[in-house]
XYZ file of C-alpha atoms in Angstrom:
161
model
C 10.372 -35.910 -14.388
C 13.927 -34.907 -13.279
C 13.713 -31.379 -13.645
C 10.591 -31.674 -11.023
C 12.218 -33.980 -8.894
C 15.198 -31.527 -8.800
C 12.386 -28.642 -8.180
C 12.989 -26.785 -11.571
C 9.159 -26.376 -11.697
C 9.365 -24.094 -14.532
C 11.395 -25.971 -16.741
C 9.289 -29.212 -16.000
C 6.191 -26.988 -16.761
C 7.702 -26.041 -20.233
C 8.218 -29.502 -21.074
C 4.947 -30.916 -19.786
C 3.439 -28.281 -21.958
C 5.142 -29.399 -25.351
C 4.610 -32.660 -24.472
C 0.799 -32.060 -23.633
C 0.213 -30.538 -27.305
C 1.900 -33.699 -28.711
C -0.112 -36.059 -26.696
C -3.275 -34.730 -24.992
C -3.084 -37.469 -21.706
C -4.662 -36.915 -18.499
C -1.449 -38.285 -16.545
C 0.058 -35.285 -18.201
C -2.564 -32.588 -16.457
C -1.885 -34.353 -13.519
C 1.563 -34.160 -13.575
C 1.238 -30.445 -15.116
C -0.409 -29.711 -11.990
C 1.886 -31.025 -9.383
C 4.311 -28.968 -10.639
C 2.349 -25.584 -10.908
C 2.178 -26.583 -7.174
C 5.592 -26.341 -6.803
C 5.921 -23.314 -8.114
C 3.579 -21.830 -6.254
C 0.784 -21.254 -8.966
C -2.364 -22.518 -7.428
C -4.164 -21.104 -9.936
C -2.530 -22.961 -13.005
C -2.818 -25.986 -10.507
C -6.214 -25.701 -9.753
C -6.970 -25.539 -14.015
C -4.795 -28.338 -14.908
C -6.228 -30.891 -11.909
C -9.498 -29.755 -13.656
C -8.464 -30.565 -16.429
C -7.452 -33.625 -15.355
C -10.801 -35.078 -13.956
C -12.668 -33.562 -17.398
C -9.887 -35.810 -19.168
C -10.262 -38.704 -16.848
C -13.586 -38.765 -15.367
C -13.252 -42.461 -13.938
C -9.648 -41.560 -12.645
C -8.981 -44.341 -9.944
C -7.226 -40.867 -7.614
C -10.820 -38.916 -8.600
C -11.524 -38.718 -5.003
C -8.292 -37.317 -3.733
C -7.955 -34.827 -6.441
C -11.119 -33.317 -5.905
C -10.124 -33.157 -2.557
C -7.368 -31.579 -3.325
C -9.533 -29.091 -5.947
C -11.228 -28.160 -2.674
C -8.671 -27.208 -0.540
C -6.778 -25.241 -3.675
C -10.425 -22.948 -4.202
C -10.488 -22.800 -0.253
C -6.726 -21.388 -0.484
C -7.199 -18.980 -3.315
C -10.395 -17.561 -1.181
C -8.441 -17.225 1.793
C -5.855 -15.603 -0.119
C -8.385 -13.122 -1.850
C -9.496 -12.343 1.250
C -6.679 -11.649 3.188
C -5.633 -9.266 -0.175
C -8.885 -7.511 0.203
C -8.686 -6.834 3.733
C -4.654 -5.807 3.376
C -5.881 -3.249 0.699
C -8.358 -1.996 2.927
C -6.123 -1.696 5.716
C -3.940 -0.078 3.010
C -6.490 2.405 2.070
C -7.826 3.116 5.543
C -4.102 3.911 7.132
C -3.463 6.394 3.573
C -7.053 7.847 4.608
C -5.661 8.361 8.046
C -2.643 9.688 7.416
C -4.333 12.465 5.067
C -6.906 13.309 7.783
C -3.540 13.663 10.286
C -1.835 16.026 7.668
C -5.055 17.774 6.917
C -5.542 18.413 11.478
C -1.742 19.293 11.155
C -2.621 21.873 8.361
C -5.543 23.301 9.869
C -4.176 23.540 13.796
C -0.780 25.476 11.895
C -2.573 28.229 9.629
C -5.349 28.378 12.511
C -4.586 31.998 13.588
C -3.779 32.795 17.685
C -6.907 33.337 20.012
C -7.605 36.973 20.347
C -7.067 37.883 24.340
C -10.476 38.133 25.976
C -12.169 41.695 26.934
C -9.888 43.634 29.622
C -7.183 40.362 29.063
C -3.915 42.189 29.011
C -2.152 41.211 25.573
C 0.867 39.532 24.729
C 2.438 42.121 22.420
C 4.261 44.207 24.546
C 5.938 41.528 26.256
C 7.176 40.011 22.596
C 8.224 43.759 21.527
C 10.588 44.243 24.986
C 11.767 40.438 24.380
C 12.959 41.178 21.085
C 14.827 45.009 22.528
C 14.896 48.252 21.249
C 17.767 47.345 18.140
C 14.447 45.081 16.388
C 12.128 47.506 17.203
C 13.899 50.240 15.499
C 14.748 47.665 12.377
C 10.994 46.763 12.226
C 10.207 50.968 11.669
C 12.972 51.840 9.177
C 11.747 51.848 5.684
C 11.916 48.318 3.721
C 14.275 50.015 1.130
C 17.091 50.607 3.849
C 16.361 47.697 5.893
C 15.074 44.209 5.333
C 13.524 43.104 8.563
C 13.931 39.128 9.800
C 11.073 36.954 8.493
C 10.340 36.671 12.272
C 9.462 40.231 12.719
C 6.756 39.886 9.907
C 4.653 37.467 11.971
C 4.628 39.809 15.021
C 4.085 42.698 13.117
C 1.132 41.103 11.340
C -0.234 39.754 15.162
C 0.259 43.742 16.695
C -2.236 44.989 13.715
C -4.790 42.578 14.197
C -4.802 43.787 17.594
């Protein structure tokens, strides 16, 4: 009784269960139950106030406690509910985000548009921005010269032109 008055649920459980397999009384269920209440164990609560009515049946509180039963099941089905639809939620933003990252994959190894029939192209313009020192690196053999990763992807674009 103190340690639930003092809310040390846990301890009060652990004595209400020794003291349950000594003497099997319904006031013990009941009181086994209030404090799986405090702890936050609906569950355990919701057994033990059954428990208490199976031990009891002509309990003069059988009307309030199977009130209470009721609103205990109607909590732990809320509960479950609102778990189910969080893991949904949960699954449907991971689905999302691997959709995103699949786009994002697809739009960056998409190659460039080839230019249209009679469209003047792009390359020249990117070989005189990048002046005559990187065009003359980008020719010299790849023994005597290592040319900037940069180069590679506009030498790969001028010969799929």
């Amino acid at each position: 009784s103190e340690h639930y008055e003092a809310g040390r649920f846990q301890q009060a459980i652990e004595l209400l269960r020794e003291a349950y397999r000594i003497e099997e009384s319904a006031t013990i269920l009941y009181n086994l139950a209030r404090a799986y209440e405090g702890l936050g164990d609906s569950s355990a609560a919701l057994d033990a106030y059954r428990k208490y009515i199976e031990k009891d049946p002509k309990a003069a509180d059988r009307g309030a406690i199977e009130r209470r039963i009721a609103s205990l099941e109607e909590q732990l089905e809320e509960k479950s509910a609102l778990e189910r639809e969080r893991d949904a939620a949960a699954q449907r933003a991971a689905q999302a985000r691997r959709d995103a990252e699949r786009a994002r994959r697809a739009e960056r190894d998409r190659p460039p548009p080839r230019p249209a029939e009679g469209e003047p192209s792009i390359v020249p313009w990117i070989v005189a921005g990048i002046g005559e020192d990187a065009k003359t690196a980008w020719l010299r053999p790849i023994t005597e010269h290592q040319p900037p990763s940069w180069l590679w992807a506009i030498r790969s674009s001028v010969r799929a032109l």
